[in-house]
Each structure stands twice: as structure tokens, then as C-alpha cells.
mmCIF file with all atom_site columns, C-alpha atoms in Angstrom:
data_model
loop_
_atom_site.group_PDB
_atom_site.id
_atom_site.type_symbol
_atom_site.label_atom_id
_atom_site.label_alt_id
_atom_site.label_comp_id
_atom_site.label_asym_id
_atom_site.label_entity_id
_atom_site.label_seq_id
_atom_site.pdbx_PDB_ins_code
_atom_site.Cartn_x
_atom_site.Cartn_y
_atom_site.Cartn_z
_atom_site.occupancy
_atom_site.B_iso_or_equiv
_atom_site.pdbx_formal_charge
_atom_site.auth_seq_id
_atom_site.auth_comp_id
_atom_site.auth_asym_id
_atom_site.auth_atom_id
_atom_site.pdbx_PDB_model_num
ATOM 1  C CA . UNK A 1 1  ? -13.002 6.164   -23.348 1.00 0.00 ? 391 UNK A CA 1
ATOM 2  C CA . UNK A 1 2  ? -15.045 3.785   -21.232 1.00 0.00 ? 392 UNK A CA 1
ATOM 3  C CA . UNK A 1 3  ? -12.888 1.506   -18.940 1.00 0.00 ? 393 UNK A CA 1
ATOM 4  C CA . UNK A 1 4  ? -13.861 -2.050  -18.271 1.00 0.00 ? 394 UNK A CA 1
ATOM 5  C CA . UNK A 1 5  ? -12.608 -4.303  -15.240 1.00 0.00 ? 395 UNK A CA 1
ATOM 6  C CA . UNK A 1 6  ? -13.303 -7.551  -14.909 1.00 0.00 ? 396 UNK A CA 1
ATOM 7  C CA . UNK A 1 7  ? -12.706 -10.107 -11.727 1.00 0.00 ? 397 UNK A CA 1
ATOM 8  C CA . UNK A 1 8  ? -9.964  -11.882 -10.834 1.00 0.00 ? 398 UNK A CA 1
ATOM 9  C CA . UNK A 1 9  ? -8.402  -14.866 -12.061 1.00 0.00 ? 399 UNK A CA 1
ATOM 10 C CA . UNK A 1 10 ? -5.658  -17.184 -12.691 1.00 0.00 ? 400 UNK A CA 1
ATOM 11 C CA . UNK A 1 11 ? -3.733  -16.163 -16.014 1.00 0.00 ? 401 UNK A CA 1
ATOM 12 C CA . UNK A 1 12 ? -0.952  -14.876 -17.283 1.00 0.00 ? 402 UNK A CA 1
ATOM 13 C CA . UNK A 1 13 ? 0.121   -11.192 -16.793 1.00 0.00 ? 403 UNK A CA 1
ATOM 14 C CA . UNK A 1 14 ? 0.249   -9.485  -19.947 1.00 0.00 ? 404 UNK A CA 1
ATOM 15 C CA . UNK A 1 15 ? 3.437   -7.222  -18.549 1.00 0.00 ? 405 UNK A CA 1
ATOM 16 C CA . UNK A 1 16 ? 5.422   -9.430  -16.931 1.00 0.00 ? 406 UNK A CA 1
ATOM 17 C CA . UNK A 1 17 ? 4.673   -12.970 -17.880 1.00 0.00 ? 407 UNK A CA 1
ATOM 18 C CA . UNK A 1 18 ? 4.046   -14.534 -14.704 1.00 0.00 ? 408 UNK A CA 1
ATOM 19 C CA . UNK A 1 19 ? 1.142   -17.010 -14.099 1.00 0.00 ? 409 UNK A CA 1
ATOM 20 C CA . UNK A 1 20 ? -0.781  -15.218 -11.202 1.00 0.00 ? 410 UNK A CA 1
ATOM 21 C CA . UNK A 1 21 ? -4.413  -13.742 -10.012 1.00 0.00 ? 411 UNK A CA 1
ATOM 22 C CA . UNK A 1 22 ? -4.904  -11.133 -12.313 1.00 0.00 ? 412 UNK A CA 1
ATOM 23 C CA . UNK A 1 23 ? -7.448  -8.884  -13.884 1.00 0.00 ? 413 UNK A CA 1
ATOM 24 C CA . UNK A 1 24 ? -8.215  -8.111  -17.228 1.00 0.00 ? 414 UNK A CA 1
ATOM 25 C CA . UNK A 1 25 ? -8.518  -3.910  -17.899 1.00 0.00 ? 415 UNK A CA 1
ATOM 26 C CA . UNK A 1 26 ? -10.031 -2.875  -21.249 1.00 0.00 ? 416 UNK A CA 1
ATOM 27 C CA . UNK A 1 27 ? -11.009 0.112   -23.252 1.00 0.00 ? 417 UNK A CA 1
ATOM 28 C CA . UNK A 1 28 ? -14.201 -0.499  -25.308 1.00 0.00 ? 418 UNK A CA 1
ATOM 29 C CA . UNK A 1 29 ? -13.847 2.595   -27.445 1.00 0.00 ? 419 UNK A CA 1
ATOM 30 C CA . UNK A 1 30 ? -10.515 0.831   -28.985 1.00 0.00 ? 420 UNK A CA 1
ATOM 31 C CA . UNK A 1 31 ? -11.217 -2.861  -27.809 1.00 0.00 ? 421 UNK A CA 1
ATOM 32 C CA . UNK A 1 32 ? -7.515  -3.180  -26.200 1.00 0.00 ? 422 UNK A CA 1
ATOM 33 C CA . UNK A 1 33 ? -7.028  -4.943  -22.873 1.00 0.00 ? 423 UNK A CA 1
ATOM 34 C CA . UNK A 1 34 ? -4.036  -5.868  -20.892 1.00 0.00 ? 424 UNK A CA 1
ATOM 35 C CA . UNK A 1 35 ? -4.742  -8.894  -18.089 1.00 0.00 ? 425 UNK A CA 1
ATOM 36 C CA . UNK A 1 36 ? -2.102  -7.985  -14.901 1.00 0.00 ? 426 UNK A CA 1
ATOM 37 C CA . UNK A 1 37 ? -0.948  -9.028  -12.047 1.00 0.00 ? 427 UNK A CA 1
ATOM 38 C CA . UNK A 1 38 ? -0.702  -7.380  -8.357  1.00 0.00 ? 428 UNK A CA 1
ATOM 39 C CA . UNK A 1 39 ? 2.415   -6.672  -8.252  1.00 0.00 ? 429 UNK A CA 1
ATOM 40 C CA . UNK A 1 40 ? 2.581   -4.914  -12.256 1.00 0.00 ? 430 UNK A CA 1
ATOM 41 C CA . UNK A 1 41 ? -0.450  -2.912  -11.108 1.00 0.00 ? 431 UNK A CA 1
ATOM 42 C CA . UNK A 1 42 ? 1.465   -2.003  -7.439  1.00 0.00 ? 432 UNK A CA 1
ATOM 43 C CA . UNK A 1 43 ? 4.320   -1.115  -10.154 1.00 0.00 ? 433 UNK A CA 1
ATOM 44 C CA . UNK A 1 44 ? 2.435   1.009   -12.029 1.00 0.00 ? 434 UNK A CA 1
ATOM 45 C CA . UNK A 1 45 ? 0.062   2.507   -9.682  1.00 0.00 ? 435 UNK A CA 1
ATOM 46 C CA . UNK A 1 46 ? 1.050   6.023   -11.007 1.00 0.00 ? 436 UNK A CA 1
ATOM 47 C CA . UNK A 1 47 ? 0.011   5.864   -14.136 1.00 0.00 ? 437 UNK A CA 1
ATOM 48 C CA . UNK A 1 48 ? -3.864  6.076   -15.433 1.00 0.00 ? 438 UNK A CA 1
ATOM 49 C CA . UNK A 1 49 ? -5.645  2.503   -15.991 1.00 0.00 ? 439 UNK A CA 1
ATOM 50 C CA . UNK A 1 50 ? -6.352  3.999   -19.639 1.00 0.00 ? 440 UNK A CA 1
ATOM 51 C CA . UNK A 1 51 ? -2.870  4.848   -19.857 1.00 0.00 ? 441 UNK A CA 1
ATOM 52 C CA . UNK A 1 52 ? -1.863  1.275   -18.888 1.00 0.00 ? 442 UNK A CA 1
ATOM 53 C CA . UNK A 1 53 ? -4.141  -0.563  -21.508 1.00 0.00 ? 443 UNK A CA 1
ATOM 54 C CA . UNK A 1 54 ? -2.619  1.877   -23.997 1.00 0.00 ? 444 UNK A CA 1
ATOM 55 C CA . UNK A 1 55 ? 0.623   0.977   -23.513 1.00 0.00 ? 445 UNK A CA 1
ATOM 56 C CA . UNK A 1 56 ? 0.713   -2.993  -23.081 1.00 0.00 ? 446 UNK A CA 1
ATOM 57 C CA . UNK A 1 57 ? -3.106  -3.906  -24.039 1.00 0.00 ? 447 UNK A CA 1
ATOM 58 C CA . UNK A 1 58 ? -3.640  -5.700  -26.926 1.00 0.00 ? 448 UNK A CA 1
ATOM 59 C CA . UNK A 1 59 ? -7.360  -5.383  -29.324 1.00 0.00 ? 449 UNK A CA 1
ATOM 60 C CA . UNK A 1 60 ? -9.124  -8.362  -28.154 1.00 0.00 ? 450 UNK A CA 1
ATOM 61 C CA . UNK A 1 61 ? -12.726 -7.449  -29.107 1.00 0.00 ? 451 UNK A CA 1
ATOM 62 C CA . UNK A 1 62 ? -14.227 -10.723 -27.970 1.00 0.00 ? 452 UNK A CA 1
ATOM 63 C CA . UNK A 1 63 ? -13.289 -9.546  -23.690 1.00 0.00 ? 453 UNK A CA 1
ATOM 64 C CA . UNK A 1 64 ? -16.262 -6.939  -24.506 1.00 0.00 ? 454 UNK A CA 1
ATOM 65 C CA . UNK A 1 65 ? -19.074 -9.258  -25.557 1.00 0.00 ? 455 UNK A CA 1
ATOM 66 C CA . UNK A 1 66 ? -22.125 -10.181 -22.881 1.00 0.00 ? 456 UNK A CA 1
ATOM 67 C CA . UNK A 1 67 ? -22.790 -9.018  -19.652 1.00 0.00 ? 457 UNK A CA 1
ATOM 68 C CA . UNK A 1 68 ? -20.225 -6.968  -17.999 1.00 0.00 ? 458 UNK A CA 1
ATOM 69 C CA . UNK A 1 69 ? -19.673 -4.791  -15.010 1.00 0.00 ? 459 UNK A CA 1
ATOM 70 C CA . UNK A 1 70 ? -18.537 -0.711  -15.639 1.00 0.00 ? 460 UNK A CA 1
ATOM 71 C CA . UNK A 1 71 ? -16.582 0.570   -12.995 1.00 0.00 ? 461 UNK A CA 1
ATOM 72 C CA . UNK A 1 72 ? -16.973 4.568   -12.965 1.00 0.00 ? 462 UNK A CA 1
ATOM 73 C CA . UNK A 1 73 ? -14.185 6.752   -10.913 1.00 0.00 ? 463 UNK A CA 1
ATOM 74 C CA . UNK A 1 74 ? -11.298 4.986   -11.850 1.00 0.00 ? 464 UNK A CA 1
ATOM 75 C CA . UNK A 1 75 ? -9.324  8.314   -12.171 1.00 0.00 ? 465 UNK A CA 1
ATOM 76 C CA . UNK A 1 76 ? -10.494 9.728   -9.070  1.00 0.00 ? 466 UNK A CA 1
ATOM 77 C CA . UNK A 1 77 ? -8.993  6.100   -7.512  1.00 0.00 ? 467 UNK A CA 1
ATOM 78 C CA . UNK A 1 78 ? -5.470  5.963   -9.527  1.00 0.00 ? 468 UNK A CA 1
ATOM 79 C CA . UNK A 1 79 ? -5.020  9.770   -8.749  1.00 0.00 ? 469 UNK A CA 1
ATOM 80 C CA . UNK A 1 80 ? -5.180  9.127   -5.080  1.00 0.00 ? 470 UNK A CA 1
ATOM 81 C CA . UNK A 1 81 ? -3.440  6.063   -5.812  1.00 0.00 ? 471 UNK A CA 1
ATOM 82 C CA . UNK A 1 82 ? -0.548  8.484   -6.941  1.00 0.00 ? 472 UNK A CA 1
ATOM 83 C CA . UNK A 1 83 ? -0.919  11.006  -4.327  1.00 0.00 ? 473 UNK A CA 1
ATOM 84 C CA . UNK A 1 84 ? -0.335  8.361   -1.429  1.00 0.00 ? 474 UNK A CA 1
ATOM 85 C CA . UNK A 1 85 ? 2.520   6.685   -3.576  1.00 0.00 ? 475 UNK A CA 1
ATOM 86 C CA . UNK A 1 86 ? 4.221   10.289  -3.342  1.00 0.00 ? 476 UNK A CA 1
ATOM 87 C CA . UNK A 1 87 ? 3.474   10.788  0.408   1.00 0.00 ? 477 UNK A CA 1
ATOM 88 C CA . UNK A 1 88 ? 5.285   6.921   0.986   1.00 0.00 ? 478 UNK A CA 1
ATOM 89 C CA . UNK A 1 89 ? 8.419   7.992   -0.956  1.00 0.00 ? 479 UNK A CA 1
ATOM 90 C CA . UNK A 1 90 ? 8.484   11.424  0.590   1.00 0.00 ? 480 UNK A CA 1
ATOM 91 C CA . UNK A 1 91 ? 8.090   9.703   3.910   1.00 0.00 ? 481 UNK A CA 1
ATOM 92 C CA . UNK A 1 92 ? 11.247  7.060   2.679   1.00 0.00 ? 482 UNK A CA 1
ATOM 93 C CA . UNK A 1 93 ? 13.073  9.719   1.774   1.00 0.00 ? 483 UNK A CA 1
ATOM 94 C CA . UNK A 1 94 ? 13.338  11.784  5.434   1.00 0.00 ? 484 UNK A CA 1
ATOM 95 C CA . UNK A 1 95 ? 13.800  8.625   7.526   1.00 0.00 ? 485 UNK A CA 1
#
């Protein structure tokens, strides 16, 4: 599985339908991508970007033509992503 990102831009989020900045997120193994917004990806900070195009993306195999930019680490981001999600709600939940 190879992850692509690209930059933002005005769209429409794939998740919940607003028109927003968003990103596109794509897997070029399978060619799906989802485009989302801020807050969908705040929503769903817990879960794995691959895990996220899996779920709502859509194969759009033209997103992977030309020149692109591969982000590497992505996991090691959304699992500390998750970790200081669970320290905010543990810290919510003691106040």
C-alpha cells in the first residue's frame, strides 16, 4: 500500500458533502481516493489514512497520473494522532 496526499483545495468532501479546503488521500496499489475536509479528518483522526480511503474512497485512477509528492510516515503520524486524542478525552473525562 503506498499512500498519496495531495495539497489543499477547494472541493467537496467526499464524507460529508460540504464545499471546503480539502485534500485528496489515495492508495495507488488499488487507485481509491477520498478528498476530505478538516473537520472529517479531526473526526476521524483515529483511524489509519489507508483505513479511511478504504472505507469512503472511491477508484479514481486518473488522481495518480504525473508528478506527485509521496508522503512516508503517515502511520507513525495518525498513531500519535490517536495517542494524543486518548490523552484529551482522558483529560475530559477527570475534570
Amino acid at each position: 500500500m503506498k499512500i498519496k496526499i495531495s495539497a489543499t483545495f477547494e472541493g467537496k468532501c467526499d464524507i460529508c458533502g460540504e464545499d471546503a479546503v480539502v485534500f485528496t488521500a489515495g492508495d495507488e496499489d488499488t487507485k481509491k481516493a477520498v478528498t476530505i475536509c478538516k473537520a472529517c479528518a479531526l473526526e476521524n483522526a483515529g483511524m489509519q489514512t489507508s483505513d479511511i480511503v478504504e472505507k469512503h474512497g472511491h477508484v479514481d485512477e486518473s488522481i495518480f497520473k504525473g508528478d506527485a509528492v509521496s508522503i512516508k510516515g503517515m502511520d507513525k503520524l495518525m498513531s500519535k494522532v490517536a495517542k494524543l486524542k486518548e490523552k484529551e478525552e482522558e483529560s475530559k473525562g477527570n475534570n
